[in-house]
Coordinates of C-alpha atoms and ligand atoms in Angstrom, one line a residue:
M1 CA -0.5 -28.3 2.3
G2 CA 1.1 -26.1 4.9
T3 CA -0.9 -25.5 8.1
E4 CA -0.9 -21.7 7.6
E5 CA -2.2 -22.1 4.1
Q6 CA -4.8 -24.7 4.9
G7 CA -7.1 -22.2 6.4
S8 CA -10.8 -22.8 6.0
Q9 CA -11.5 -24.2 2.6
K10 CA -14.8 -22.4 2.5
S11 CA -16.6 -23.4 -0.6
G12 CA -18.0 -20.9 -3.0
K13 CA -16.6 -19.7 -6.3
V14 CA -15.1 -16.3 -6.9
A15 CA -17.7 -14.1 -8.6
P16 CA -16.8 -12.9 -12.1
A17 CA -15.6 -9.3 -12.6
K18 CA -18.7 -8.2 -14.5
G19 CA -19.2 -4.6 -15.4
K20 CA -17.4 -1.4 -14.3
L21 CA -15.0 -1.2 -11.4
G22 CA -15.2 2.3 -9.8
V23 CA -11.9 3.4 -8.2
M24 CA -12.2 6.3 -5.7
V25 CA -8.7 7.7 -5.0
V26 CA -8.2 10.0 -2.0
G27 CA -5.6 12.5 -2.9
M28 CA -4.9 13.1 -6.6
G29 CA -1.2 13.9 -6.4
A30 CA 1.9 12.4 -7.9
V31 CA 1.1 8.7 -7.2
A32 CA -2.6 8.8 -8.0
T33 CA -2.2 10.8 -11.3
T34 CA 0.7 8.5 -12.3
M35 CA -1.5 5.5 -11.8
I36 CA -4.5 7.0 -13.6
A37 CA -2.5 8.3 -16.5
G38 CA -0.6 5.0 -16.7
V39 CA -3.8 2.9 -16.8
E40 CA -5.0 5.2 -19.6
A41 CA -1.7 4.9 -21.5
V42 CA -1.9 1.1 -21.2
R43 CA -5.5 1.1 -22.4
K44 CA -4.5 3.1 -25.4
G45 CA -1.6 0.7 -26.2
L46 CA 1.0 3.5 -25.6
A47 CA 2.9 1.7 -22.9
K48 CA 3.3 -1.5 -21.0
P49 CA 2.2 -2.0 -17.3
I50 CA 5.7 -2.7 -16.0
G51 CA 5.9 -3.3 -12.3
S52 CA 2.4 -4.5 -12.0
L53 CA 2.1 -8.2 -10.9
T54 CA -1.6 -8.3 -11.8
Q55 CA -0.9 -7.3 -15.4
M56 CA 2.5 -8.9 -16.1
G57 CA 2.9 -11.7 -13.5
T58 CA 2.4 -15.4 -14.1
I59 CA 1.6 -18.1 -11.6
R60 CA 3.0 -21.7 -11.7
L61 CA 0.3 -24.4 -11.4
G62 CA 1.0 -28.0 -10.7
K63 CA 4.4 -29.7 -10.9
R64 CA 7.5 -28.1 -12.5
T65 CA 7.3 -30.8 -15.2
E66 CA 3.9 -29.6 -16.3
N67 CA 5.1 -26.3 -17.6
N68 CA 1.8 -24.6 -16.7
A69 CA 2.2 -20.9 -15.8
P70 CA -0.7 -18.8 -16.9
R71 CA -0.8 -15.1 -16.4
I72 CA -2.3 -14.1 -13.0
K73 CA -5.0 -12.1 -14.8
D74 CA -6.0 -15.1 -16.8
F75 CA -6.0 -17.4 -13.7
V76 CA -8.1 -15.3 -11.3
P77 CA -11.0 -13.1 -12.5
L78 CA -9.6 -9.6 -12.2
A79 CA -11.3 -6.5 -13.5
D80 CA -10.0 -5.5 -16.9
L81 CA -8.2 -2.2 -17.1
N82 CA -10.8 -1.1 -19.7
D83 CA -13.5 -1.5 -17.1
I84 CA -11.9 0.8 -14.6
V85 CA -13.6 4.2 -13.9
F86 CA -11.6 6.7 -11.8
T87 CA -12.8 9.4 -9.5
G88 CA -11.6 10.8 -6.1
W89 CA -11.1 13.7 -3.8
D90 CA -8.4 16.4 -3.4
I91 CA -8.0 19.6 -1.5
F92 CA -7.1 21.3 -4.8
E93 CA -9.5 21.6 -7.6
E94 CA -7.2 20.7 -10.5
N95 CA -8.3 17.9 -12.8
V96 CA -6.0 14.9 -13.3
Y97 CA -4.3 16.4 -16.4
E98 CA -3.4 19.5 -14.5
A99 CA -2.3 17.7 -11.4
A100 CA -0.2 15.2 -13.3
S101 CA 1.4 18.1 -15.2
H102 CA 2.3 19.7 -11.9
A103 CA 3.6 16.5 -10.4
A104 CA 5.9 16.3 -13.4
V105 CA 6.5 12.5 -13.1
L106 CA 5.4 11.6 -16.6
D107 CA 6.6 13.7 -19.6
Q108 CA 4.4 16.3 -21.0
K109 CA 4.2 14.7 -24.4
T110 CA 2.7 11.5 -22.9
L111 CA 0.3 13.6 -20.8
D112 CA -0.9 15.6 -23.8
L113 CA -1.7 12.4 -25.6
L114 CA -3.9 11.4 -22.7
K115 CA -5.3 14.8 -22.1
P116 CA -8.9 14.3 -23.4
Y117 CA -9.4 11.5 -20.8
L118 CA -7.4 13.0 -17.9
E119 CA -9.3 16.3 -18.0
T120 CA -12.5 14.4 -17.4
V121 CA -11.3 13.1 -14.0
K122 CA -12.0 15.9 -11.5
P123 CA -11.6 15.6 -7.7
L124 CA -14.6 16.1 -5.4
P125 CA -14.1 18.4 -2.4
A126 CA -12.0 16.8 0.3
V127 CA -12.3 16.1 4.0
F128 CA -9.2 18.0 5.3
D129 CA -7.9 19.7 8.4
Q130 CA -4.5 21.3 8.5
Y131 CA -4.0 20.1 12.0
Y132 CA -3.2 16.6 10.5
V133 CA -1.0 17.8 7.6
K134 CA 0.8 20.9 8.6
R135 CA 2.5 21.8 5.3
L136 CA -0.7 21.9 3.2
N137 CA -3.4 24.5 2.9
G138 CA -6.3 23.4 0.7
T139 CA -9.2 25.3 -0.8
H140 CA -11.4 22.5 -2.2
I141 CA -12.8 21.3 1.1
K142 CA -16.0 20.0 2.6
K143 CA -17.6 21.9 5.4
G144 CA -19.5 20.0 8.1
K145 CA -20.9 20.4 11.6
S146 CA -19.0 17.4 12.9
K147 CA -16.8 14.6 11.8
R148 CA -19.9 12.4 11.6
D149 CA -21.4 15.0 9.2
L150 CA -18.2 14.8 7.0
A151 CA -18.3 11.0 7.0
D152 CA -22.0 11.2 5.8
Q153 CA -20.9 13.5 3.0
V154 CA -18.2 11.0 1.9
R155 CA -20.8 8.3 2.1
A156 CA -23.1 10.3 -0.1
D157 CA -20.2 10.7 -2.7
I158 CA -19.8 6.9 -2.7
K159 CA -23.5 6.3 -3.1
A160 CA -23.7 8.7 -6.0
F161 CA -20.7 7.1 -7.7
K162 CA -22.1 3.6 -7.1
K163 CA -25.0 4.5 -9.3
T164 CA -22.7 4.8 -12.3
V165 CA -20.5 1.7 -11.8
D166 CA -20.9 -1.9 -10.7
R167 CA -18.4 -2.2 -7.8
V168 CA -16.2 0.3 -5.9
V169 CA -12.8 0.2 -4.2
M170 CA -11.2 3.2 -2.3
I171 CA -7.5 3.9 -2.0
W172 CA -5.7 6.5 0.1
A173 CA -3.0 8.1 -2.0
A174 CA -3.1 11.4 -0.1
S175 CA -0.5 13.1 2.1
T176 CA 1.0 11.5 5.2
E177 CA -0.9 12.7 8.3
I178 CA 0.7 13.4 11.6
F179 CA 1.6 10.5 13.9
I180 CA -1.4 9.4 15.9
K181 CA -1.4 6.6 18.5
P182 CA -4.5 4.5 18.8
T183 CA -6.7 5.6 21.7
A184 CA -9.9 4.4 23.4
V185 CA -11.9 5.9 20.4
H186 CA -10.3 3.2 18.1
E187 CA -11.0 0.3 20.4
S188 CA -14.5 -0.5 19.1
L189 CA -16.9 0.7 16.4
E190 CA -19.3 2.0 19.0
A191 CA -16.5 4.2 20.5
F192 CA -15.4 5.4 17.1
E193 CA -18.9 6.4 16.1
K194 CA -19.2 8.4 19.3
G195 CA -15.9 9.9 18.5
L196 CA -17.2 11.1 15.1
E197 CA -20.1 12.9 16.9
N198 CA -17.7 14.5 19.4
N199 CA -15.1 15.5 16.9
D200 CA -12.5 13.4 18.7
I201 CA -9.0 14.7 17.9
A202 CA -7.6 11.2 17.4
I203 CA -9.9 10.8 14.3
A204 CA -8.0 12.2 11.3
P205 CA -9.5 12.7 7.8
S206 CA -8.1 9.4 6.5
Q207 CA -10.1 7.6 9.2
I208 CA -13.2 9.4 8.1
Y209 CA -12.8 8.3 4.5
A210 CA -12.0 4.7 5.6
Y211 CA -15.1 4.7 7.9
A212 CA -17.3 5.9 5.0
A213 CA -15.9 3.3 2.6
L214 CA -16.2 0.4 5.0
S215 CA -19.7 1.5 6.0
E216 CA -20.7 1.3 2.4
G217 CA -19.1 -2.1 2.0
V218 CA -16.3 -0.7 -0.1
P219 CA -12.8 -2.2 0.3
F220 CA -10.1 0.2 1.4
A221 CA -6.3 0.4 0.9
N222 CA -4.0 2.8 2.6
G223 CA -0.9 3.9 0.6
A224 CA 0.4 6.1 3.4
P225 CA 1.7 5.3 6.8
N226 CA -0.9 7.1 8.9
L227 CA -3.2 5.3 11.4
T228 CA -6.3 4.5 9.3
V229 CA -7.7 1.0 9.2
D230 CA -5.2 -0.6 11.5
T231 CA -7.5 -0.3 14.6
P232 CA -9.9 -2.7 16.2
A233 CA -12.8 -0.4 15.3
M234 CA -12.1 -0.5 11.6
V235 CA -11.3 -4.2 11.5
E236 CA -14.7 -4.8 13.1
L237 CA -16.4 -2.6 10.5
S238 CA -14.5 -4.3 7.7
K239 CA -15.7 -7.8 8.8
R240 CA -19.2 -6.7 9.5
N241 CA -19.7 -5.2 6.0
A242 CA -17.5 -7.6 4.0
A243 CA -15.2 -4.7 3.0
P244 CA -11.7 -6.1 2.8
I245 CA -8.7 -4.0 4.2
C246 CA -5.0 -4.6 4.2
G247 CA -1.9 -3.0 5.8
K248 CA -0.5 0.4 4.9
D249 CA 2.3 2.4 3.2
F250 CA 3.3 1.4 -0.3
K251 CA 6.6 -0.7 -0.2
T252 CA 8.4 1.0 -3.1
G253 CA 12.1 1.8 -2.9
Q254 CA 14.3 1.6 0.1
T255 CA 12.1 -0.6 2.2
L256 CA 11.6 -2.9 -0.8
M257 CA 15.4 -3.3 -0.9
K258 CA 15.5 -3.9 2.8
T259 CA 13.0 -6.6 2.8
V260 CA 15.0 -8.3 0.0
L261 CA 18.5 -8.0 1.5
A262 CA 17.6 -8.6 5.2
P263 CA 16.1 -12.1 4.6
A264 CA 19.3 -13.0 2.6
F265 CA 21.6 -12.0 5.5
K266 CA 19.3 -13.9 7.9
A267 CA 19.1 -17.0 5.7
R268 CA 23.0 -17.2 5.7
M269 CA 23.3 -16.3 9.4
L270 CA 25.3 -13.2 8.8
G271 CA 25.1 -10.6 11.6
V272 CA 24.2 -7.0 11.1
S273 CA 25.4 -4.3 13.5
G274 CA 24.1 -1.2 11.7
W275 CA 21.8 -0.1 8.9
F276 CA 21.8 3.6 8.0
S277 CA 19.3 4.7 5.4
T278 CA 19.0 8.2 4.1
N279 CA 17.0 9.8 1.2
I280 CA 16.7 13.0 -0.7
L281 CA 13.5 13.8 -2.5
G282 CA 11.8 17.0 -3.7
N283 CA 8.2 16.3 -4.5
R284 CA 5.2 17.4 -2.4
D285 CA 5.4 14.2 -0.4
G286 CA 8.9 15.2 0.5
E287 CA 7.7 18.6 1.5
V288 CA 5.0 17.1 3.7
L289 CA 7.5 14.7 5.3
D290 CA 9.7 17.6 6.1
D291 CA 7.3 18.3 8.9
P292 CA 8.5 16.4 12.0
E293 CA 5.0 15.1 12.9
S294 CA 4.4 13.6 9.4
F295 CA 8.0 12.3 9.3
K296 CA 7.4 10.5 12.6
T297 CA 4.5 8.6 11.0
K298 CA 6.8 7.6 8.1
E299 CA 9.7 6.8 10.3
E300 CA 7.7 4.4 12.5
S301 CA 6.4 2.6 9.3
K302 CA 9.9 2.3 7.8
L303 CA 11.6 1.1 11.0
G304 CA 9.4 -1.9 11.6
S305 CA 10.6 -4.3 8.9
L306 CA 14.1 -5.1 10.1
D307 CA 13.1 -6.0 13.6
Y308 CA 10.5 -8.4 12.4
I309 CA 12.7 -10.0 9.8
F310 CA 15.8 -10.4 12.0
Q311 CA 14.0 -11.7 15.1
P312 CA 16.8 -10.5 17.5
E313 CA 15.1 -12.4 20.3
L314 CA 15.8 -15.7 18.4
Y315 CA 19.3 -14.6 17.1
P316 CA 20.8 -12.3 19.8
D317 CA 24.4 -13.0 18.6
L318 CA 23.5 -11.7 15.2
Y319 CA 21.0 -8.9 15.6
K320 CA 20.6 -7.8 19.2
D321 CA 22.7 -4.7 18.9
L322 CA 21.5 -3.6 15.4
Y323 CA 21.5 0.2 15.1
H324 CA 18.9 1.2 12.6
K325 CA 18.6 4.9 11.5
I326 CA 16.4 6.4 8.8
R327 CA 16.6 9.9 7.4
I328 CA 14.4 11.6 4.8
N329 CA 15.6 15.0 3.5
Y330 CA 13.4 17.3 1.5
Y331 CA 15.6 18.5 -1.4
P332 CA 13.5 20.3 -4.1
P333 CA 15.9 20.0 -7.1
R334 CA 15.3 16.2 -7.3
G335 CA 11.5 16.4 -7.6
D336 CA 10.0 12.9 -7.7
E337 CA 13.4 11.4 -8.6
K338 CA 14.4 10.2 -5.1
E339 CA 17.9 9.1 -4.3
A340 CA 18.4 6.6 -1.4
W341 CA 21.6 5.5 0.2
D342 CA 22.0 2.6 2.6
N343 CA 25.1 1.7 4.5
I344 CA 24.9 -1.7 6.0
D345 CA 27.5 -2.9 8.5
I346 CA 27.4 -6.7 8.5
F347 CA 29.7 -9.3 10.1
G348 CA 30.6 -12.9 9.2
W349 CA 32.6 -15.9 10.4
L350 CA 34.2 -15.2 13.8
G351 CA 32.7 -11.8 13.8
Y352 CA 34.8 -10.2 11.1
P353 CA 33.1 -7.0 9.8
M354 CA 32.1 -6.1 6.2
Q355 CA 30.1 -3.3 4.6
I356 CA 27.5 -3.1 1.9
K357 CA 26.5 0.2 0.2
V358 CA 23.2 0.5 -1.8
N359 CA 22.6 3.6 -3.9
F360 CA 19.1 3.5 -5.4
L361 CA 18.3 6.3 -7.9
C362 CA 14.6 5.7 -8.2
R363 CA 11.4 7.4 -9.3
D364 CA 9.0 7.4 -6.4
S365 CA 5.7 7.5 -8.2
I366 CA 6.8 5.2 -11.0
L367 CA 7.4 2.6 -8.3
A368 CA 4.2 3.3 -6.4
A369 CA 1.7 3.5 -9.3
P370 CA 1.6 -0.2 -10.2
I371 CA 1.3 -1.1 -6.5
A372 CA -1.7 1.2 -6.1
L373 CA -3.3 -0.5 -9.2
D374 CA -2.6 -4.0 -8.0
L375 CA -4.0 -3.3 -4.5
V376 CA -7.2 -1.9 -6.0
L377 CA -7.6 -4.9 -8.3
F378 CA -6.8 -7.5 -5.7
L379 CA -9.1 -5.9 -3.1
D380 CA -11.9 -6.0 -5.6
L381 CA -11.1 -9.7 -6.2
A382 CA -11.1 -10.3 -2.4
K383 CA -14.5 -8.6 -2.2
R384 CA -15.8 -11.1 -4.8
T385 CA -14.3 -14.1 -3.1
P386 CA -16.5 -15.8 -0.5
S387 CA -13.7 -17.1 1.6
L388 CA -11.9 -13.7 1.8
C389 CA -14.5 -11.0 1.8
S390 CA -15.6 -11.2 5.4
I391 CA -12.3 -11.9 7.1
G392 CA -11.3 -8.2 7.3
I393 CA -7.5 -8.1 6.9
Q394 CA -6.1 -9.5 3.7
E395 CA -2.7 -10.5 5.0
W396 CA -1.8 -11.9 1.6
L397 CA -1.5 -8.3 0.3
S398 CA 1.4 -7.6 2.8
F399 CA 3.7 -8.0 -0.3
Y400 CA 2.9 -4.4 -1.3
L401 CA 3.2 -2.7 2.0
K402 CA 5.8 -1.3 4.4
S403 CA 3.5 -1.9 7.4
P404 CA 1.6 -5.1 6.8
Q405 CA -1.4 -5.7 9.0
S406 CA -2.1 -9.1 10.6
A407 CA -4.5 -10.7 13.0
P408 CA -4.2 -9.6 16.7
G409 CA -1.3 -11.5 18.4
L410 CA 0.3 -12.5 15.0
Y411 CA 3.6 -10.8 14.0
P412 CA 3.5 -9.3 10.5
E413 CA 5.5 -11.0 7.7
H414 CA 7.9 -8.6 6.1
D415 CA 10.1 -10.9 4.0
L416 CA 9.3 -10.1 0.4
F417 CA 9.7 -13.7 -0.7
I418 CA 7.5 -15.2 2.0
Q419 CA 5.0 -12.4 1.1
S420 CA 5.2 -13.3 -2.6
M421 CA 4.6 -17.0 -1.8
K422 CA 1.7 -16.2 0.5
L423 CA 0.1 -14.0 -2.2
K424 CA 0.4 -16.6 -4.9
N425 CA -0.7 -19.5 -2.7
T426 CA -3.8 -17.4 -1.7
L427 CA -4.7 -17.1 -5.4
R428 CA -4.2 -20.9 -5.9
H429 CA -6.3 -21.5 -2.8
I430 CA -9.2 -19.4 -3.8
M431 CA -9.2 -21.0 -7.3
G432 CA -9.1 -24.5 -5.9
A433 CA -5.6 -25.2 -7.3
D434 CA -2.9 -27.2 -5.4
L435 CA -0.6 -25.0 -3.2
I436 CA 3.0 -25.0 -4.0
T437 CA 5.3 -25.9 -1.1
H438 CA 8.6 -26.2 -3.0
L439 CA 9.3 -29.5 -1.3
G440 CA 9.7 -31.3 -4.7
L441 CA 10.6 -34.8 -3.4
E442 CA 8.2 -36.4 -5.9
Y443 CA 10.6 -35.6 -8.7
Y444 CA 13.1 -38.1 -7.1
D445 CA 10.7 -41.0 -6.5
Ligands
LIG501 N1 5.6 7.4 -4.0 C1 6.1 6.5 -3.2 O1 7.0 5.8 -3.4 C2 5.3 6.3 -1.9 C3 5.7 5.2 -1.2 C4 5.0 5.0 0.0 C5 4.0 5.8 0.4 N2 3.7 6.9 -0.3 C6 2.7 7.8 0.2 O2 1.7 8.0 -0.8 C7 1.1 9.3 -0.5 C8 1.0 10.0 -1.8 O3 2.3 10.4 -2.3 P1 2.4 11.4 -3.4 O4 3.9 11.4 -3.8 O5 1.4 11.2 -4.5 O6 2.1 12.8 -2.7 P2 1.5 14.1 -3.3 O7 1.8 15.2 -2.2 O8 1.9 14.4 -4.7 O9 -0.1 13.8 -3.3 C9 -0.9 13.8 -2.2 C10 -2.2 14.5 -2.6 O10 -3.1 14.3 -1.5 C11 -3.8 15.5 -1.4 N3 -4.4 15.5 0.0 C12 -3.8 15.7 1.2 N4 -4.7 15.6 2.2 C13 -5.9 15.2 1.6 C14 -7.2 14.9 2.1 N5 -7.4 14.9 3.4 N6 -8.1 14.5 1.2 C15 -7.9 14.5 -0.1 N7 -6.7 14.8 -0.6 C16 -5.7 15.2 0.2 C17 -2.8 16.6 -1.7 O11 -3.4 17.8 -2.0 C18 -2.0 16.0 -2.8 O12 -2.6 16.3 -4.1 C19 1.9 10.0 0.5 O13 1.3 9.9 1.8 C20 3.2 9.2 0.5 O14 3.9 9.2 1.7 C21 4.3 7.2 -1.5

């Protein structure tokens, strides 16, 4: 058993996933509606949940010779898709059928088959302030005397929803807010609560939703790169109320590729002198990211991975001079069908240079929807797991996120394969199964 995985083997079984799981989605745009419509399509047997580890993945147990690899959803007690109930908030009044039709990610024929259900999912009025998302102007918005008052209104929404379901998880799939640096108001829960009273400018709407969720003991995931639960105040609240949190910003396309390729270069001790990444996309997310202040938030989130993976301080000859540049260009004709190009300048034996080009023609929300679903299901599992529910940050969910969150003083793990091992070993650990180290010497005894 590796030291990191040993952890505290706190006893206590994972509680079963009994009854309905309520999923409260902040922002019912392209990603959210693609997730909701997708879950309904799978429930109706119209499609397969491709891209979802919780639905399709297996987990090896025991030795390779044992041939024991159950499905993850049969190994850990996850909520069944048929038990999920969706609701949420948006700054526009459209129901999920209308919003999904506008997002134009899924074809209209599929949406029409799902219409009777999708029409029933209607957003509640949102907490919104255009100062934090410059390119949007909503109409379906809560009014309040203070940020504290708005947080109380969200808490009231959660309490009302809780009466109709057995458990609740919240996920932010709303627009990227402007770049905010943590300030004194984020240092402790006490300071944060004062900040809510005083309408502190460093408290954005996403933080108000997160505060409301964690105050109600509801786990919270953040699909966008804005500062939300990655502050001491929110970690404190998460631990206090046994409401698990994780990092932020769905790791879907270009960064997914980066966190696959970069570990390969490093494993082979190949140097990298430059990595230029550019994108075109034309959905509403692209429009919001066209604002320099929202772009800055995304840029910071996307930049982190390479530095952490390459560890230039350990390998100065290989990575000290790496030039990393990221561009996102709003280009309406492409809609949700983003195209990403990467030019990677690498060097090998004796410093001889080579180049790699990656051209990913992806579908943004098709990649993000299963991640959103998995995060919701795994956070609900964490909430029911005695050894996980009160530790705050669920580092094992870093697998899904561009900006993983880790304990203070600990660098985040970005390598997709380490993240995947960590996730699966966490599942083995909570179920009392042996961890897998890949040592394998026993086969040669
Ligand atoms: N699709 C991907 O591959 C991907 C990857 C990583 C992160 N993300 C992030 O996920 C988020 C959602 O992406 P999307 O493509 O669905 O965007 P979108 O613009 O289609 O949807 C966002 C929705 O949030 C709503 N909204 C904005 N502020 C709100 C608030 N304060 N309260 C409630 N609703 C609010 C908007 O009205 C909109 O309907 C974005 O922040 C994006 O950066 C997406």
